[in-house]
Coordinates of C-alpha atoms in Angstrom, one line a residue:
X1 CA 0.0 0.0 0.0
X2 CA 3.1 2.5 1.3
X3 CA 4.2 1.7 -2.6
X4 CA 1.1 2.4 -4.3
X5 CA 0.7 5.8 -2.5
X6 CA 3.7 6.9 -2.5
X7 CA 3.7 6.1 -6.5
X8 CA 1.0 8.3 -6.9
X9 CA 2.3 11.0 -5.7
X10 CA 5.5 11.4 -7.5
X11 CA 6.4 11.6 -11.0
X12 CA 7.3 8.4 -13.0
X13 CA 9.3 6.1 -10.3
X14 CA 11.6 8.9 -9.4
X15 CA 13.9 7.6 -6.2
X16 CA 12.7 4.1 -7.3
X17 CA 15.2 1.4 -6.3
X18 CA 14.8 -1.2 -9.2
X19 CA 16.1 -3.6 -6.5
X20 CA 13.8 -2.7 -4.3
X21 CA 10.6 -3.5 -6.7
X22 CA 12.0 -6.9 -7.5
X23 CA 12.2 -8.2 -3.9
X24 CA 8.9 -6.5 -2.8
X25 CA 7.0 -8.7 -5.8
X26 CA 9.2 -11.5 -4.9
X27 CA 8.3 -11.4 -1.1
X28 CA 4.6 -11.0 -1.9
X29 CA 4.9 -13.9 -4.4
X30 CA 6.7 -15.8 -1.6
X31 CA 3.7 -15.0 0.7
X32 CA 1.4 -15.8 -2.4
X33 CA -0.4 -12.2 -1.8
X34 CA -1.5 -12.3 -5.7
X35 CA -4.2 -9.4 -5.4
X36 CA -1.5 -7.4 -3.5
X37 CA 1.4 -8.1 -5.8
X38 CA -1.3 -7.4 -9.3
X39 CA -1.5 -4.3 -7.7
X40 CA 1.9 -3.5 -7.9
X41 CA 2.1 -4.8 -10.8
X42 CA -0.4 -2.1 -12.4
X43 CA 0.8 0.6 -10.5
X44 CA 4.5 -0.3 -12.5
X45 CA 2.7 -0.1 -15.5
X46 CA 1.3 3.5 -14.5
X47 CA 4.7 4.8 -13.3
X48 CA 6.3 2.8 -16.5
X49 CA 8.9 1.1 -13.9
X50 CA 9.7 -2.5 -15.4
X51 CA 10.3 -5.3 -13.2
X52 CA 12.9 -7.8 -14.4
X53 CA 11.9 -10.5 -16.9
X54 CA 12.5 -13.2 -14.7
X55 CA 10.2 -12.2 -11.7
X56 CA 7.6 -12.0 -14.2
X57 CA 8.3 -15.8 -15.5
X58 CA 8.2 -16.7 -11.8
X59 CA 5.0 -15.4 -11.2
X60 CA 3.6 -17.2 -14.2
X61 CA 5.1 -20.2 -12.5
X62 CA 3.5 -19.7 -9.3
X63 CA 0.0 -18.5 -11.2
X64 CA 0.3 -22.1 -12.4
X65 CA 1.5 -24.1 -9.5
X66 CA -1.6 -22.6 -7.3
X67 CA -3.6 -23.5 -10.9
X68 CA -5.2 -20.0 -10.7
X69 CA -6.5 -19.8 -14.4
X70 CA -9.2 -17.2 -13.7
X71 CA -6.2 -14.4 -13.2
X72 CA -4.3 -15.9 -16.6
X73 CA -6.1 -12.9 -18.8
X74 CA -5.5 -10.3 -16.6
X75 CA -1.6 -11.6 -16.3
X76 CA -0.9 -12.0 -20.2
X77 CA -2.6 -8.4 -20.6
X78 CA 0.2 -6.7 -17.8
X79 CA 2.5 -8.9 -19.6
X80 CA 2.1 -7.6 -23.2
X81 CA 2.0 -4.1 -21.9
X82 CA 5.3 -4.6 -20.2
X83 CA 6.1 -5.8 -23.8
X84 CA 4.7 -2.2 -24.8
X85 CA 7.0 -0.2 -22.9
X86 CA 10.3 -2.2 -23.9
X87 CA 10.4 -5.5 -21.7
X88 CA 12.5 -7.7 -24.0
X89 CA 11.0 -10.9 -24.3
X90 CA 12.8 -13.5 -26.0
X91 CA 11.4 -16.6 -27.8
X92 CA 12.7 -19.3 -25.2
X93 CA 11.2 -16.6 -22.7
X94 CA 7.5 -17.4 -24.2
X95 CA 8.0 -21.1 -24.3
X96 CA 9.3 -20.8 -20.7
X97 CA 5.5 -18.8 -20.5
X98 CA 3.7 -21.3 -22.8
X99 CA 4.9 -24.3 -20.8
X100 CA 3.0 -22.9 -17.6
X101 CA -0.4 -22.2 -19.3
X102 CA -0.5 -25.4 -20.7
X103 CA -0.6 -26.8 -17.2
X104 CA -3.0 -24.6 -16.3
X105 CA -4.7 -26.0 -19.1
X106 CA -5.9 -22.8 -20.2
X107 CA -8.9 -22.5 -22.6
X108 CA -7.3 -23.4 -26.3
X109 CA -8.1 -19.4 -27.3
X110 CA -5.5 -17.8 -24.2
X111 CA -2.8 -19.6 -25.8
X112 CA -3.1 -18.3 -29.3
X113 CA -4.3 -15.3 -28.3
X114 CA -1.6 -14.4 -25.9
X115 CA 1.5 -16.2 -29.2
X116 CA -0.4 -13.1 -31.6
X117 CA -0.2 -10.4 -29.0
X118 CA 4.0 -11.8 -28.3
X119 CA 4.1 -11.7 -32.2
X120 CA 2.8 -8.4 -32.8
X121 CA 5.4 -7.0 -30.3
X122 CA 7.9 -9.1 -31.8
X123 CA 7.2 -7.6 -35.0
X124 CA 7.3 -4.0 -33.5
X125 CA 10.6 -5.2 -32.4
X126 CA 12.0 -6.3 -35.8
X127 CA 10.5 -3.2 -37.4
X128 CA 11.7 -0.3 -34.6
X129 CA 15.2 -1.2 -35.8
X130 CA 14.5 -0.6 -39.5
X131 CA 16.6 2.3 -40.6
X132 CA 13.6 4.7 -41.7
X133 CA 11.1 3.6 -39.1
X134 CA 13.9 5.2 -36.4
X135 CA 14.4 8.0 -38.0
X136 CA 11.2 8.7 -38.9
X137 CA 10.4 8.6 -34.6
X138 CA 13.6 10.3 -34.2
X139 CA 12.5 13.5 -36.6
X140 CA 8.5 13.1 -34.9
X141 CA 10.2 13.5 -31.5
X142 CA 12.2 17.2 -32.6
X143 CA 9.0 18.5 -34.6
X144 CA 7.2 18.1 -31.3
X145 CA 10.4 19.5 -29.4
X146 CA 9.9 16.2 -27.0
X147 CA 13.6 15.5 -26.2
X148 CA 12.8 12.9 -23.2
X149 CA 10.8 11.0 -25.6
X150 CA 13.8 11.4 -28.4
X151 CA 15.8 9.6 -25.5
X152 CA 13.3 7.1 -24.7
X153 CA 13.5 6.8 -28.5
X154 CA 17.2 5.6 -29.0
X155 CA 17.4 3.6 -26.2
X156 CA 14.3 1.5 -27.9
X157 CA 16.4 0.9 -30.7
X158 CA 19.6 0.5 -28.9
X159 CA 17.7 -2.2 -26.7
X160 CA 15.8 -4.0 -28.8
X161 CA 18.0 -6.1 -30.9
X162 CA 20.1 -3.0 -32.5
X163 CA 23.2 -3.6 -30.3
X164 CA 25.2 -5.1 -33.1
X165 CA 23.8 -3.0 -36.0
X166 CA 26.2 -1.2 -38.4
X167 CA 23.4 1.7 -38.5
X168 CA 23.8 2.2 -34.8
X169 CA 26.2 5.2 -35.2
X170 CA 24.4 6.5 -38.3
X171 CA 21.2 6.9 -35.7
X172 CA 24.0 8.7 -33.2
X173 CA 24.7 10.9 -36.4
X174 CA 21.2 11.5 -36.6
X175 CA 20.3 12.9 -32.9
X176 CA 23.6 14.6 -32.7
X177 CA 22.8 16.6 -35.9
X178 CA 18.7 16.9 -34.8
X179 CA 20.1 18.4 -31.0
X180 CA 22.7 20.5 -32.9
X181 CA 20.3 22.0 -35.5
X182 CA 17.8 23.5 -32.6
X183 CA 20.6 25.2 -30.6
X184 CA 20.0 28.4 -32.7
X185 CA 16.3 28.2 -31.7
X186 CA 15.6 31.0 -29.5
X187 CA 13.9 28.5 -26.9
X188 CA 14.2 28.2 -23.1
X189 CA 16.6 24.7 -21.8
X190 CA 18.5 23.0 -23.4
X191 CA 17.3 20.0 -25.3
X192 CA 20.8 17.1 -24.8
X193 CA 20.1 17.7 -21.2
X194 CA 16.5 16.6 -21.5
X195 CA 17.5 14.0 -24.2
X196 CA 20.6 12.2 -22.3
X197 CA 18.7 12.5 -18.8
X198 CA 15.9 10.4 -20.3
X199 CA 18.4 8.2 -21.5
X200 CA 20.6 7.9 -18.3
X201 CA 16.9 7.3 -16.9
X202 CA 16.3 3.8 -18.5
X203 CA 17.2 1.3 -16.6
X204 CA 19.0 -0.9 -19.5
X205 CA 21.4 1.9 -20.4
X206 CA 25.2 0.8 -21.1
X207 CA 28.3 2.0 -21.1
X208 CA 28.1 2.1 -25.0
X209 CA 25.1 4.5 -24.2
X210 CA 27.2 7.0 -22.2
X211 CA 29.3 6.5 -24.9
X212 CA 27.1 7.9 -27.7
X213 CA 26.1 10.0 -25.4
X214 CA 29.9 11.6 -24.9
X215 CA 30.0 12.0 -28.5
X216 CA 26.6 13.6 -28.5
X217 CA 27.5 16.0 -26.0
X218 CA 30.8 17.0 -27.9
X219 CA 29.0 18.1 -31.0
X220 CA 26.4 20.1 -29.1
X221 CA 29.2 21.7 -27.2
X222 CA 30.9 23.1 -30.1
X223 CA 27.8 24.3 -31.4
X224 CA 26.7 26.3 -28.4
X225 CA 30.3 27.6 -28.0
X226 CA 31.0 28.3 -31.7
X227 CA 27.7 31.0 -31.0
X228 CA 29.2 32.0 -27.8
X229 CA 26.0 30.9 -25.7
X230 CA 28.0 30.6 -23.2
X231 CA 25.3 29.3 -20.2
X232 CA 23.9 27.1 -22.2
X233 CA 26.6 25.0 -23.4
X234 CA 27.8 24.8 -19.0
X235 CA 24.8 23.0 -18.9
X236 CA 25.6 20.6 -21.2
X237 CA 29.4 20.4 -19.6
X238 CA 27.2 19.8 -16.3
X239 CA 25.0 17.2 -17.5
X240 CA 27.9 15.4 -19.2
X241 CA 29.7 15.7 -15.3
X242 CA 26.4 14.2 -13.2
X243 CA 26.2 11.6 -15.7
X244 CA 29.6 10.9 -14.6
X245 CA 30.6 10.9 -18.6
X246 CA 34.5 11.0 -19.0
X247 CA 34.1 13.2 -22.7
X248 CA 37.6 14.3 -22.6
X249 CA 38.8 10.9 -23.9
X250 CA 35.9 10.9 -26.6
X251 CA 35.9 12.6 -29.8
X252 CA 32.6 14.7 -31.1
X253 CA 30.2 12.9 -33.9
X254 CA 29.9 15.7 -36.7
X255 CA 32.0 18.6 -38.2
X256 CA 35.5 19.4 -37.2
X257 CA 35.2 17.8 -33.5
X258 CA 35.1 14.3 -35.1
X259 CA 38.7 14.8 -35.5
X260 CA 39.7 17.1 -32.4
X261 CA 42.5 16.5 -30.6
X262 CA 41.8 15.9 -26.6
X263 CA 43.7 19.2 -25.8
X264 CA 41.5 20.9 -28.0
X265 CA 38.3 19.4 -26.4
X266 CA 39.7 20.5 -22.8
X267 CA 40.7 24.2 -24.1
X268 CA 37.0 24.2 -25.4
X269 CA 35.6 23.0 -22.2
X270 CA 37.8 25.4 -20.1
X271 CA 36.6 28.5 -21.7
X272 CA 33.1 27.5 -22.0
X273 CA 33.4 27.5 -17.3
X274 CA 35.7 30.8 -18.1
X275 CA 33.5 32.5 -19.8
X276 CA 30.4 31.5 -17.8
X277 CA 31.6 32.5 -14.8
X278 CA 33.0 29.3 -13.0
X279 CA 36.9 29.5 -12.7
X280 CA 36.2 26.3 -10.3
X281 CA 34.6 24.0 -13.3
X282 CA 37.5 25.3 -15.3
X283 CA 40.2 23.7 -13.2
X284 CA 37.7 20.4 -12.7
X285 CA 37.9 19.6 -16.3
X286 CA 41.9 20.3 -16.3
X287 CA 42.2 18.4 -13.4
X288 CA 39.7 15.1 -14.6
X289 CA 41.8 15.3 -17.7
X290 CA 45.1 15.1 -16.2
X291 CA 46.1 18.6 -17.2
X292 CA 47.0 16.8 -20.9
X293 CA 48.2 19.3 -23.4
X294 CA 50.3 17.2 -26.0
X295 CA 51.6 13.6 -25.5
X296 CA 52.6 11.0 -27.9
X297 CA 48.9 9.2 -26.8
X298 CA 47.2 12.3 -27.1
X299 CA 49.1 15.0 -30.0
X300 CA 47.5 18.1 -30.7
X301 CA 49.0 20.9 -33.0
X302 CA 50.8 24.0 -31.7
X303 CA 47.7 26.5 -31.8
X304 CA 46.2 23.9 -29.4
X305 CA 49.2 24.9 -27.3
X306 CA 49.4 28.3 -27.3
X307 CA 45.5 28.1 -26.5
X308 CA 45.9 26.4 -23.5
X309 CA 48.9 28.8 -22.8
X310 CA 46.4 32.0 -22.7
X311 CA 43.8 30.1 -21.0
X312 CA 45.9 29.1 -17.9
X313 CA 46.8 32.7 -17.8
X314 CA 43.7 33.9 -17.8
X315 CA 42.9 31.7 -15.2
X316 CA 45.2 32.0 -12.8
X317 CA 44.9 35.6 -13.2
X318 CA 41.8 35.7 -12.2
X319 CA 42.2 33.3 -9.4
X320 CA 44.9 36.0 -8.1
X321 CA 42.8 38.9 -8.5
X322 CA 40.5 36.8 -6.3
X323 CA 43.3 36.4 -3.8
X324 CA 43.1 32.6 -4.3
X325 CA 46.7 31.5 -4.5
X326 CA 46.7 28.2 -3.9
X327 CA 44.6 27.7 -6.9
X328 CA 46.4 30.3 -8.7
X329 CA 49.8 28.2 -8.3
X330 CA 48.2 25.1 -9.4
X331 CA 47.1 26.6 -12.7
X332 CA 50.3 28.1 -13.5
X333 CA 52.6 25.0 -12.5
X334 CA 50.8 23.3 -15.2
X335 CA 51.8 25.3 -18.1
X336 CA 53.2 24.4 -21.3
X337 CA 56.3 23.2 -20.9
X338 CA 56.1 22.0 -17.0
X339 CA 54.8 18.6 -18.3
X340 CA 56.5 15.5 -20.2
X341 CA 54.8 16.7 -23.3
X342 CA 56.3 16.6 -26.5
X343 CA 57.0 20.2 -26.7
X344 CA 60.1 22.1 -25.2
X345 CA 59.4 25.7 -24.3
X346 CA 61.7 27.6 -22.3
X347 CA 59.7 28.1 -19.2
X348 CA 62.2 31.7 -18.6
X349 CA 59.1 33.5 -20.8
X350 CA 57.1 33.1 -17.7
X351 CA 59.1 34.7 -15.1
X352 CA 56.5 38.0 -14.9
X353 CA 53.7 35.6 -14.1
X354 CA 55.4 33.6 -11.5
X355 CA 57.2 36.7 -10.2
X356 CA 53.2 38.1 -9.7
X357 CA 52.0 35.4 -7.9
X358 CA 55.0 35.1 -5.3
X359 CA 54.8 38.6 -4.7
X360 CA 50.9 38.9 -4.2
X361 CA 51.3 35.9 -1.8
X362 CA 54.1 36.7 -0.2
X363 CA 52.4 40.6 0.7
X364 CA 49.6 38.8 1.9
X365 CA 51.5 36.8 4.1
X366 CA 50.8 33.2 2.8
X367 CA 54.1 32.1 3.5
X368 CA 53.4 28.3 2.5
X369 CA 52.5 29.3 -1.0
X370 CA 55.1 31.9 -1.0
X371 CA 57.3 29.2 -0.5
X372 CA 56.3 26.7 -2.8
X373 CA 56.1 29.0 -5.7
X374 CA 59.3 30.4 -4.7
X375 CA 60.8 26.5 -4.5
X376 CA 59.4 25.6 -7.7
X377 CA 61.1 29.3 -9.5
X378 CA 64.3 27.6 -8.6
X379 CA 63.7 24.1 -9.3
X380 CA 62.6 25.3 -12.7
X381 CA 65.1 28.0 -13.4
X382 CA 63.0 30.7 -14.0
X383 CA 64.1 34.1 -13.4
X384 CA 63.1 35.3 -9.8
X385 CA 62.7 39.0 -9.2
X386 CA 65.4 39.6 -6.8
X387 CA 63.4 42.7 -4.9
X388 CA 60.2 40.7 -3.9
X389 CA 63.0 37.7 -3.3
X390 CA 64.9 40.5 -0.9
X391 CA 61.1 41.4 0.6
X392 CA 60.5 37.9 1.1
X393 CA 63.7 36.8 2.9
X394 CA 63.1 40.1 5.5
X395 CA 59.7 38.7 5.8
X396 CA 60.7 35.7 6.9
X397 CA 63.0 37.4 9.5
X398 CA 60.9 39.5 10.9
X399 CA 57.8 37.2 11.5
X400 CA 61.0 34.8 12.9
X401 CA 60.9 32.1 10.5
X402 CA 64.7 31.9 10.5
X403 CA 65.4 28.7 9.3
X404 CA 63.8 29.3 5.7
X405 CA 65.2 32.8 5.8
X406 CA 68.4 31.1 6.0
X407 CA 67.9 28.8 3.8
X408 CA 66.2 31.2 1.0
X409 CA 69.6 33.5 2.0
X410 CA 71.6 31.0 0.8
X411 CA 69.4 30.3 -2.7
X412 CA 69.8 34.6 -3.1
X413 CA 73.2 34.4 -2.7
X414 CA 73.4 32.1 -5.8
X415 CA 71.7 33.5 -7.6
X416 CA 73.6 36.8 -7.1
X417 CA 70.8 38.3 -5.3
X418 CA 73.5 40.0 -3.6
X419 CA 77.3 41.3 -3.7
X420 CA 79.9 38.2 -3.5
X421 CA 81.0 37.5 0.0
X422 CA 83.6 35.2 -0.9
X423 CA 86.6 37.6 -1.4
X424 CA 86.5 39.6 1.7
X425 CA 85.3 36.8 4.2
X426 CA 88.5 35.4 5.1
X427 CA 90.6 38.6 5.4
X428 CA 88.5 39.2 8.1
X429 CA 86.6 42.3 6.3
X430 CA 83.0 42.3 5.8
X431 CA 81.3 44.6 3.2
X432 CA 77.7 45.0 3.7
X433 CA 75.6 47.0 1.2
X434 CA 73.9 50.2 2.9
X435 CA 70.7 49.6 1.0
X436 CA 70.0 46.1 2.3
X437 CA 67.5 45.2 4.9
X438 CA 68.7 44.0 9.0
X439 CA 67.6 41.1 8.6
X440 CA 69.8 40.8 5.5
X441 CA 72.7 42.3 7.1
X442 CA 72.6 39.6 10.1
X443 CA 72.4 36.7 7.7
X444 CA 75.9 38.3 5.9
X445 CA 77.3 38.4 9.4
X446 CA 76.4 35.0 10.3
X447 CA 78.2 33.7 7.4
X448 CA 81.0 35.9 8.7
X449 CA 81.4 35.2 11.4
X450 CA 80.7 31.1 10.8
X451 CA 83.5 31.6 7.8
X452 CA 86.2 32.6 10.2
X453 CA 85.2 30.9 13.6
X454 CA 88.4 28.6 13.5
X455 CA 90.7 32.0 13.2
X456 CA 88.0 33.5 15.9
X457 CA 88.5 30.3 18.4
X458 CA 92.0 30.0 18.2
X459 CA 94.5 31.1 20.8
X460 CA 96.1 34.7 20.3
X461 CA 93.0 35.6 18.3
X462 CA 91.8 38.0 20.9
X463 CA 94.1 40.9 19.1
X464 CA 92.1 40.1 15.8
X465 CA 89.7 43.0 14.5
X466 CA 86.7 41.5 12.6
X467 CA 85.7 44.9 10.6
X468 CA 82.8 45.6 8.9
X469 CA 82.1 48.2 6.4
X470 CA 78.9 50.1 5.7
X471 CA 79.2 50.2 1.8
X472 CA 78.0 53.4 -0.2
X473 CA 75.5 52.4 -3.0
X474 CA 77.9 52.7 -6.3
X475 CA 76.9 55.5 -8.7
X476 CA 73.7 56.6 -6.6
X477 CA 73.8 60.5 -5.7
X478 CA 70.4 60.4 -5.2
X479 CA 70.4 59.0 -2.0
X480 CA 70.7 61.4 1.0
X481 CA 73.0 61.2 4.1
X482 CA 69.3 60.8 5.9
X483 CA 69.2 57.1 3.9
X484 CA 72.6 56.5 5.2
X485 CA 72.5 57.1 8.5
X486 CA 69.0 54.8 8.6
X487 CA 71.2 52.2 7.0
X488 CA 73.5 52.3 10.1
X489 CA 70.3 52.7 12.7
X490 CA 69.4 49.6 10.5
X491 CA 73.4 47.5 11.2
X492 CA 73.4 48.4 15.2
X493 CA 69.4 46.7 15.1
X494 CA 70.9 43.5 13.4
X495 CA 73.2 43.3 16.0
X496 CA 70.9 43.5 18.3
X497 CA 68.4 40.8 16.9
X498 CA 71.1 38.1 17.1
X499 CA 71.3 35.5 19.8
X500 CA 73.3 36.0 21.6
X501 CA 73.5 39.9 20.8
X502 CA 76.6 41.1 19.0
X503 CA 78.1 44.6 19.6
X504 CA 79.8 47.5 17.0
X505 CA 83.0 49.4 17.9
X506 CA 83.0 52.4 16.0
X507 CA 86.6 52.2 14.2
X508 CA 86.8 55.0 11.6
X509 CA 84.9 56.7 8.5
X510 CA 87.1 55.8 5.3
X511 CA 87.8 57.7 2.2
X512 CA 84.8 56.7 0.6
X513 CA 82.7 58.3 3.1
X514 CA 81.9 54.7 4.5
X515 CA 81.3 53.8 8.2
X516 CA 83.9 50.9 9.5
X517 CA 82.9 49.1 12.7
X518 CA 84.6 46.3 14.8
X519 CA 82.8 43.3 16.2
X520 CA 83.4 43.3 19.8
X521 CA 85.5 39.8 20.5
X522 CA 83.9 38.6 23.4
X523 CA 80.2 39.0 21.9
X524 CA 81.4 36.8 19.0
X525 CA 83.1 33.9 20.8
X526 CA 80.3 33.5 22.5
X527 CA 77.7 33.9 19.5
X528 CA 79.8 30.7 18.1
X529 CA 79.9 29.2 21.0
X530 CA 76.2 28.9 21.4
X531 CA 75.4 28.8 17.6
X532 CA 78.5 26.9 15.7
X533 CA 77.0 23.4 15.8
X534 CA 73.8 24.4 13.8
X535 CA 75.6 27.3 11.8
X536 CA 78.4 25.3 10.8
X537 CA 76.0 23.1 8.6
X538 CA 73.8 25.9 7.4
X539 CA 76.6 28.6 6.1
X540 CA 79.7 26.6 5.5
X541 CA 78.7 25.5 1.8
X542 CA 80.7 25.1 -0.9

């Protein structure tokens, strides 16, 4: 009864578990609750829900083992109207059928009466997958603009007894070029989406199904985006996604998308979520397509290439304006070039991107993508901006990360991020440029300091003067003796941030104009002596 109802109610067995039918008529032919399970079986009929063919030979069977012949016309009535609305019956399936009503010894017209009804469907059968009677249903469905009944349609002809037809693809050709022709209707929907949910609705649906359907989609796609409605061919992007259709690795059924190349079909895809406003469904389809661009499996030509190129740009762009990162870093890592692809491109060209991203992220204080981004710059040789790479190491410094500021230190300094330390260091003279930052000026002394610690340790040493110069910026007379002096408030504060602290004798001013300090000994000895171990293996590289 809770069936029934509930059937009533709602449209067409939507939520119906198939499953769930089968073992309800099974338990009430178990209980022998014939009224009850007729019932059901009529309300199936109204909701044009099939039960499988086998519980319907089984209730045959039990019709005839309880030797109930009054219900046989009712039963061969539900069962040609299950016949009706596409219950494949087979031949040994109505001798199975014929066997039971001859021991119910049925009245000699049910027989014959019940072979012409089988024959007549059977006919219907044999005919549905004539050529010109499909399309002849196929073009009645788009003059009435009924797409679900176009799906229930091909899934008729696919199911009964067309499988292994040569035509099958030509009646493929024929919806894909029906659903492409209406898309520059001026009508509301979008008529795939009603067509392939009708067909994703039928319980017999196969994979080859989803595959047609793939192909179907492809061609539609290319005809909604070659007349830049850009909404409506999302929705068929979305409909291919919930039918959980992998199109990417398909090819379309008509016009130049027979032949496209998979990157071409992703690029088309991507700008179809680009330009409908969804940056999110633009990385899903890069993403369920493996980021593929050109491989030997999957080649594409170079205009493919540089499409994809401006694409990913645009994208992560627009991530970044959106102050998504992450996302943004994901997009650009997967540029032309990054990937085993069969292209080499000379991933220097996009330095000014990259250089965007880590600054934007590094000013907003996302240290972990600043680092990652910074980490895959140097992995892949592309050119980093040395001022944001400066900004970032200070950062770093200040917020007292110091282990990656070292470690980024290091990375600057080959790079030649900064002046050569190498010739001074062991003459015990340290030049440090006025215009760096203190966190950058501790680092330098560090090394320093580290570079001569065995000189530093030894005995006699006390007498040694470590002296460090304040070097003038060469060739800049724009900068005032107020930007000096700041870069000498800006030494003494480095001094000051080490641990433990490190003091500045004032020595002399040299001709250059340049402030020269000393490093009081005692400070020092004990900066190594509390530091060495761990500075030992971060500075003394080769």
């Amino acid at each position: 009864q809770i069936f029934t109802d509930y059937n009533k109610d709602v449209t067409c067995g939507v939520h119906l578990d198939l499953q769930v039918l089968n073992d309800l008529l099974m338990s009430l032919l178990q209980y022998c609750l014939l009224k009850e399970l007729f019932h059901v079986l009529h309300t199936c009929l109204l909701i044009k829900v099939l039960p499988t063919v086998d519980v319907l030979l089984k209730v045959f069977e039990r019709v005839a083992s309880m030797k109930l012949k009054e219900v046989v016309p009712e039963l061969i009535d539900i069962s040609s109207k299950f016949v009706d609305d596409g219950m494949v019956l087979e031949y040994d399936h109505i001798g199975y059928i014929t066997k039971f009503l001859n021991e119910l010894q049925v009245s000699s017209q049910e027989i014959p009466i019940f072979m012409s009804r089988f024959q007549a469907r059977h006919f219907y059968k044999a005919s549905i997958c004539d050529f010109s009677s499909a399309i002849a249903e196929f073009q009645h469905c788009k003059e009435k603009g009924d797409w679900a009944k176009l799906g229930i349609a091909y899934i008729h002809v696919r199911r009964r007894g067309c499988e292994n037809f040569g035509d099958l693809e030509t009646y493929s050709l024929f919806i894909a070029d029906i659903l492409t022709s209406v898309v520059k209707e001026d009508r509301p929907g979008v008529p795939f989406c009603e067509f392939a949910a009708a067909v994703n609705a039928e319980p017999w649906h196969s994979e080859a199904d989803k595959t047609s359907l793939g192909r179907i989609g492809i061609s539609v796609l290319y005809a909604y985006y070659r007349l830049h409605q850009w909404q409506k061919a999302r929705k068929v992007l979305d409909t291919l996604h919930t039918l959980q259709i992998h199109f990417t690795y398909l090819k379309g059924l008509i016009g130049p998308e027979r032949s496209a190349p998979r990157c071409e079909i992703v690029n088309v895809a991507v700008e179809v979520f680009l330009n409908s406003g969804s940056l999110d469904g633009a990385v899903w389809i890069l993403k369920e397509s493996e980021w593929v661009i050109n491989t030997l499996s999957w080649p594409c030509d170079r205009m493919d290439v540089l499409n994809r190129h401006n694409l990913l740009c645009k994208l992560a762009s627009e991530y970044m304006i959106k102050k998504r990162y992450r996302e943004a870093f994901e997009v650009l890592r997967n540029l032309p070039g990054f990937q085993n692809t069969c292209d080499s491109l000379d991933v220097s060209q996009y330095s000014l991107l990259f250089n965007k991203l880590f600054g934007a992220s590094s000013e907003s204080k996302n240290v972990a993508i600043s680092s990652a981004v910074i980490d895959f710059m140097l992995a892949k040789n592309i050119p980093v901006d040395f001022q944001l790479f400066r900004a970032f190491i200070t950062a770093l410094g200040r917020n007292s990360l110091w282990l990656k500021a070292r470690t980024y230190y290091r990375s600057a300094l080959a790079l030649g991020c900064y002046p050569q330390l190498e010739g001074n260091l062991y003459r015990k003279l340290l030049l440090i440029p006025s215009y760096i930052t203190e966190v950058e000026m501790l680092l330098a002394i560090e090394i320093f300091l580290v570079s001569n610690a065995s000189s530093i340790q030894s005995l006699g040493a006390s007498n040694q003067i470590l002296q460090v110069v304040l070097k003038r910026c060469e060739g800049d007379s724009a900068r005032t003796k107020d930007d000096y002096q700041s870069s000498v408030e800006r030494l003494i504060q480095a001094t000051q941030l080490a641990t433990p602290k490190l003091f500045l004798k004032h020595l002399t001013v040299n001709v250059n104009q340049e402030q020269v300090y000393s490093l009081e000994h005692t400070w020092v000895l004990k900066w190594l002596k509390e530091n060495m171990k761990w500075a030992g293996k971060v500075w003394l590289f080769q």
